[in-house]
Short mmCIF file of C-alpha atoms in Angstrom, two decimals:
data_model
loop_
_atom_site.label_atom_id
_atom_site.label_comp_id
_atom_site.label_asym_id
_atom_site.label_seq_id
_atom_site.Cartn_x
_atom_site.Cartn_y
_atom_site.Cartn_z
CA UNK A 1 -77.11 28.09 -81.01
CA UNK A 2 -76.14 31.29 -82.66
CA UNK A 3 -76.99 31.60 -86.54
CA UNK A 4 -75.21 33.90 -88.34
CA UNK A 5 -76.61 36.61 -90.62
CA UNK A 6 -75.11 34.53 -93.69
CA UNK A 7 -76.55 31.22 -92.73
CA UNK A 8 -79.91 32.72 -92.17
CA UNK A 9 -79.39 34.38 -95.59
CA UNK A 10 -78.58 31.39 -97.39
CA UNK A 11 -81.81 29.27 -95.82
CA UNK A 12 -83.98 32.05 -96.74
CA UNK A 13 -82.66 31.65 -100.05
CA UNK A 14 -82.91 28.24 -100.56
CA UNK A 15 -86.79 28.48 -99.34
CA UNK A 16 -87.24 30.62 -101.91
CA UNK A 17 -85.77 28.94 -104.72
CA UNK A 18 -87.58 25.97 -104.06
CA UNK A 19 -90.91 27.58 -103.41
CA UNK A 20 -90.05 29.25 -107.19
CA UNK A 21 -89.15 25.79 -108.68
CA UNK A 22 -92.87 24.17 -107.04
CA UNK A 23 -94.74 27.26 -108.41
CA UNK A 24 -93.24 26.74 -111.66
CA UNK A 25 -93.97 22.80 -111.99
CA UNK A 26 -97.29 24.30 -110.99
CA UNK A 27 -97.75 26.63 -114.22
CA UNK A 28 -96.24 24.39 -116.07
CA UNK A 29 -98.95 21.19 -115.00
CA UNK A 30 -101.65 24.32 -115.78
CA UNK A 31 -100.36 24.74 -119.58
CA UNK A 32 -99.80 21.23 -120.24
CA UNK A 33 -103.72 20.68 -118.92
CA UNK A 34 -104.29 23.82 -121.16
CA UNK A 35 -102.78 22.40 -124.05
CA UNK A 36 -104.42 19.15 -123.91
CA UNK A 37 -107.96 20.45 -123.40
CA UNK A 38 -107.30 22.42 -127.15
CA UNK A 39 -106.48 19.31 -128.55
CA UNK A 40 -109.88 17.92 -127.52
CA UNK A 41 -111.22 20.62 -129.85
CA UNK A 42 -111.89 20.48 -133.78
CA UNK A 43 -109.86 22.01 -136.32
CA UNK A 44 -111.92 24.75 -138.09
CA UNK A 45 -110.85 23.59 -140.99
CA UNK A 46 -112.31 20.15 -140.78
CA UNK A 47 -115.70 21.42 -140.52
CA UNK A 48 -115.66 24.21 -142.67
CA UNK A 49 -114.08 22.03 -145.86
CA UNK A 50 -115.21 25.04 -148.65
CA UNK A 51 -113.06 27.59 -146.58
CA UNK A 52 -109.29 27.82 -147.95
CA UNK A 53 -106.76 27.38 -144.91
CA UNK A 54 -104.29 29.78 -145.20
CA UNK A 55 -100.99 29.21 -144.09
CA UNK A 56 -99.92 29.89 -140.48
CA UNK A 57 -97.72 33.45 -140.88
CA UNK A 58 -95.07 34.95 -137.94
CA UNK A 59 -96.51 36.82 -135.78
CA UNK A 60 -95.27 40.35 -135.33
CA UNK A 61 -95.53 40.54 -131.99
CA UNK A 62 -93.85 39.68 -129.14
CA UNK A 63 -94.71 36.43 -127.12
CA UNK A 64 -96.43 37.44 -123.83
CA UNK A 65 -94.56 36.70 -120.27
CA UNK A 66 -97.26 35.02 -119.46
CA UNK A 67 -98.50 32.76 -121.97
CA UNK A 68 -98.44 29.16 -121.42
CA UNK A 69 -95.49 27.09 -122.04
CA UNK A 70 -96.89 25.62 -125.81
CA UNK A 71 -97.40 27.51 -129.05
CA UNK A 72 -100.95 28.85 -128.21
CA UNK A 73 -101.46 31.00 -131.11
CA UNK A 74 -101.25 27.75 -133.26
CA UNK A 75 -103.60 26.05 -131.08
CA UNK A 76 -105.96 28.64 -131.22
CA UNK A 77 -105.91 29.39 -135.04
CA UNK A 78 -106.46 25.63 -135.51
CA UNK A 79 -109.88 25.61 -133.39
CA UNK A 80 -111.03 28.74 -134.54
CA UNK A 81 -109.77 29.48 -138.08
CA UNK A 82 -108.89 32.90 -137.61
CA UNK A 83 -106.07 34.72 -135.69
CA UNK A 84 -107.09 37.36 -133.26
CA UNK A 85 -103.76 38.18 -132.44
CA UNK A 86 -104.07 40.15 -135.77
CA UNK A 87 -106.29 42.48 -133.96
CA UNK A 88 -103.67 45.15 -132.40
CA UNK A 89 -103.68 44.94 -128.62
CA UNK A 90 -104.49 41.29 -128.32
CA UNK A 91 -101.76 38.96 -127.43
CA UNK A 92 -102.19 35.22 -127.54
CA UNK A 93 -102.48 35.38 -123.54
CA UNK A 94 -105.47 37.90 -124.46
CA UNK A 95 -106.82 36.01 -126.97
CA UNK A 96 -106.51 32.99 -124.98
CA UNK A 97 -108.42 34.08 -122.06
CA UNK A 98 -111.38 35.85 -123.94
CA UNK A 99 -111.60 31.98 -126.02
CA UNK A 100 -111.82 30.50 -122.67
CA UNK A 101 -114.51 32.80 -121.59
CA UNK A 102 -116.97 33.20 -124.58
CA UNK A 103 -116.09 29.72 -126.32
CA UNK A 104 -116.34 29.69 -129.99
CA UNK A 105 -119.77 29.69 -131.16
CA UNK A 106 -121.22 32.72 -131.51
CA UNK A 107 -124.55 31.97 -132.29
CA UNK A 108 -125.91 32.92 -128.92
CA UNK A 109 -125.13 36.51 -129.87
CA UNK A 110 -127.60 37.42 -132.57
CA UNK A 111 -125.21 40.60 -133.44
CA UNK A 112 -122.31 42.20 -131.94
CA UNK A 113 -124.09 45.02 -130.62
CA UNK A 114 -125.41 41.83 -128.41
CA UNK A 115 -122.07 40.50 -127.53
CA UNK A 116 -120.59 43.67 -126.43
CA UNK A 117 -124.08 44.49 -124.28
CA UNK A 118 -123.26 40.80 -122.46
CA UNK A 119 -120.01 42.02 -121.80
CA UNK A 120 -121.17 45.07 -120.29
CA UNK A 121 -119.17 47.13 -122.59
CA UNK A 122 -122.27 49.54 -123.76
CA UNK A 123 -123.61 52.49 -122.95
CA UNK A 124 -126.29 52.10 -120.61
CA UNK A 125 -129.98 53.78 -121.23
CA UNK A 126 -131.92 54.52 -117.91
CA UNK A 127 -134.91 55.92 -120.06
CA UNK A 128 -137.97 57.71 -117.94
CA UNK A 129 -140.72 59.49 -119.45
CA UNK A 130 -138.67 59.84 -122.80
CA UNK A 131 -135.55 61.31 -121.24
CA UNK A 132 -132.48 59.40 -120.82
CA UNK A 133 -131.28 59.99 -117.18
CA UNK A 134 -128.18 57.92 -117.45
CA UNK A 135 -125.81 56.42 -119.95
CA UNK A 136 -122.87 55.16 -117.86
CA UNK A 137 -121.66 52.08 -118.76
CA UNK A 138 -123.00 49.05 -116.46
CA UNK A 139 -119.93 47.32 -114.90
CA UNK A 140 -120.06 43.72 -115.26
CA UNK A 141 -117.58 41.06 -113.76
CA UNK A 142 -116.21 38.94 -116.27
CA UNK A 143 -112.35 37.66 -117.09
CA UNK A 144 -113.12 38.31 -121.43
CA UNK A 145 -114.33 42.46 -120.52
CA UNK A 146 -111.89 43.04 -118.40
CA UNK A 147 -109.01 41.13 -121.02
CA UNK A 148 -110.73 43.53 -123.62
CA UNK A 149 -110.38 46.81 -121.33
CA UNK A 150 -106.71 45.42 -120.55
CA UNK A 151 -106.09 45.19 -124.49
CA UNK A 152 -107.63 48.72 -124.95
CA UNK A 153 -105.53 50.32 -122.64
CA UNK A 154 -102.24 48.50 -124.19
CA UNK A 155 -103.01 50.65 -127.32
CA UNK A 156 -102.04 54.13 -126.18
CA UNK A 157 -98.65 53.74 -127.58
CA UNK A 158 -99.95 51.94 -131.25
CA UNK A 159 -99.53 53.23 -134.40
CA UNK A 160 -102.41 51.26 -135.57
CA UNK A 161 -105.79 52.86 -136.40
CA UNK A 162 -107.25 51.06 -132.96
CA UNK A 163 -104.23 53.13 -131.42
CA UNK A 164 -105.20 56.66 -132.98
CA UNK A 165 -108.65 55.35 -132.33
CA UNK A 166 -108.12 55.12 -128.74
CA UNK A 167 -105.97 58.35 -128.34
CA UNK A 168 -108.73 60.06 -130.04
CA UNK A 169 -111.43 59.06 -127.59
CA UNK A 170 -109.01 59.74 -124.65
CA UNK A 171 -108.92 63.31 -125.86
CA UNK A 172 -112.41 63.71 -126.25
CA UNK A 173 -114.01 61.48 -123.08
CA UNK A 174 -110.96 61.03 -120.87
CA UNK A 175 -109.10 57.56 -120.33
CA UNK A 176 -112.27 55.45 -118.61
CA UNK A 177 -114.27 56.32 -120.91
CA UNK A 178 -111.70 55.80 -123.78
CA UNK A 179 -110.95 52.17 -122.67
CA UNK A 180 -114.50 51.27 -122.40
CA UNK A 181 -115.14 52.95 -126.11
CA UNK A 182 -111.96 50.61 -127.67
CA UNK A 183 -112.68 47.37 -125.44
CA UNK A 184 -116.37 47.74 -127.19
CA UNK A 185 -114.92 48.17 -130.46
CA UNK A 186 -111.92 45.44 -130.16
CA UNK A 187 -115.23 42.95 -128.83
CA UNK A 188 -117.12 44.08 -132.31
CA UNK A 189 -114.11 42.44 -134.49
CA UNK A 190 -113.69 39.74 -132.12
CA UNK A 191 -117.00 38.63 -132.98
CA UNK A 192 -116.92 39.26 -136.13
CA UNK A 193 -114.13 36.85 -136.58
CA UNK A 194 -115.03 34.26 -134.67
CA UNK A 195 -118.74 34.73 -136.49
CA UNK A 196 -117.71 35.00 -140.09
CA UNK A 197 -114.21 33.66 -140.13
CA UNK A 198 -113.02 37.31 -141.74
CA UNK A 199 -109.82 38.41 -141.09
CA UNK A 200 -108.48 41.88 -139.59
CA UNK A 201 -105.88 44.02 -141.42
CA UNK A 202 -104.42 46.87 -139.70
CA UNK A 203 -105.14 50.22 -142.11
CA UNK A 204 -102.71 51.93 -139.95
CA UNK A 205 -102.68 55.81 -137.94
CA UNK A 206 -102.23 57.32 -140.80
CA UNK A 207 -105.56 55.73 -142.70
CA UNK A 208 -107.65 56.64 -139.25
CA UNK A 209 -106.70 60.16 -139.44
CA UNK A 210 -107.96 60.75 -142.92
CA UNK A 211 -110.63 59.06 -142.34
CA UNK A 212 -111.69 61.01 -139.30
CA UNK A 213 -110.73 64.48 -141.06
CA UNK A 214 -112.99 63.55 -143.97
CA UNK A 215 -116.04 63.27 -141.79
CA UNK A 216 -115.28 66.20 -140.02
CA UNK A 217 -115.30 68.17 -142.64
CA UNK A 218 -118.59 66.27 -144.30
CA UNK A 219 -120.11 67.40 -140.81
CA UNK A 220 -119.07 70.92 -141.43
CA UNK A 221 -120.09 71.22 -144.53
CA UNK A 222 -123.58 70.01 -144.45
CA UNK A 223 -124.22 72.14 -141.37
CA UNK A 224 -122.73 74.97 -143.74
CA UNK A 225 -125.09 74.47 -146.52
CA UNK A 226 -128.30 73.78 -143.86
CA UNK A 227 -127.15 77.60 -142.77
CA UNK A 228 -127.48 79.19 -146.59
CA UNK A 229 -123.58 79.15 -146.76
CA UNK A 230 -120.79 77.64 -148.30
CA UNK A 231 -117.80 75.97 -146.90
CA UNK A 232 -114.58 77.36 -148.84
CA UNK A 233 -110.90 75.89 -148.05
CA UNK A 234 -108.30 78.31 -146.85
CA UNK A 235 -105.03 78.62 -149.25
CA UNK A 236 -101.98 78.78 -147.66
CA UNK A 237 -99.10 81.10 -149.34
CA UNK A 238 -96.53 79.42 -149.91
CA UNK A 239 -93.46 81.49 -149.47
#
């Protein structure tokens, strides 16, 4: 028996619709077990009874591709009390994946500078005889470091000051490096959300920028004055 290019086509085809159409009752028995294990969980806002709940805003972002199949953002401002899809770069796929990896207390961090060493997102210190030898970050496998690197690198395009943030380490240390800095930083206000219940508000590029310009030239000017001189703006003519 002779099949024809066409038939052959059209079985291949079928195959693969149906493999698509198991996959996707799959994923969808995944975030329907997803979804019920949240609901297992505590509203913040039961326990914490002296904390005003604020009311759920739109969020400006888009919805990931690949978030589950049930308003996860809700779900996960409910159990925590906070919204870390605030926090530019971290998508409720993000944020639901570094939940699902740390948990919610964050008592077994004493500090953030603890939380991001667990993640392995610090500088190492290979110390010997007073001199450090190394400082390269030690590489630690973990789904919630490697969703902060992922959110780092998502900033490159941001106008947010975690966007100028991260364009001005990749200038200065190069991309690895860069990600590593931001992932550490992002981690830092993770924690401190989850910890305190605070929220994050974007100051925006433009806020960073000053910022940074004002320390550089507190920098310069101190050295100036430690050197007996005195640092003097430049006026531009205006023609």
């Amino acid at each position: 028996m002779i099949v024809s290019p066409i038939q052959f086509a059209g079985f291949a085809l079928r195959q693969a619709v149906e493999l698509y159409d198991t996959y996707d009752e799959k994923i969808r028995a995944c975030d329907k077990a997803l979804e019920q294990k949240l609901n297992t969980f505590d509203s913040k806002d039961d326990k914490d009874s002296q904390k005003p709940s604020t009311p759920d805003k739109p969020s400006k972002k888009r919805k990931s591709r690949c978030a589950p199949d049930f308003d996860v953002r809700s779900e996960l401002n409910r159990v925590s009390g906070v919204d870390l899809t605030d926090i530019d770069g971290i998508d409720e796929n993000t944020a639901l994946k570094i939940v699902s990896e740390i948990g919610l207390d964050m008592s077994r961090w004493p500090s953030a500078k603890h939380f991001a060493f667990w993640l392995g997102l610090c500088p190492g210190t290979k110390i010997s005889g007073g001199k450090v030898l190394n400082r390269k970050t030690k590489r630690l496998p973990g789904a919630a470091a490697t969703a902060f690197r992922l959110a780092a690198y998502a900033l490159a395009n941001s106008k947010s000051a975690l966007g100028a943030y991260y364009r001005r380490m990749r200038s200065k240390l190069g991309a690895p490096k860069a990600i590593t800095a931001t992932a550490h930083k992002l981690a830092r206000l993770v924690y401190s959300m989850l910890k305190h219940g605070s929220q994050y508000v974007d100051e925006g590029q433009e806020y960073f920028e000053q910022r940074y310009r004002e320390r550089v030239l507190k920098t310069l000017k101190q050295k100036a004055k430690d050197m007996g001189f005195t640092l003097t703006p430049v006026e531009t003519a205006v023609g």
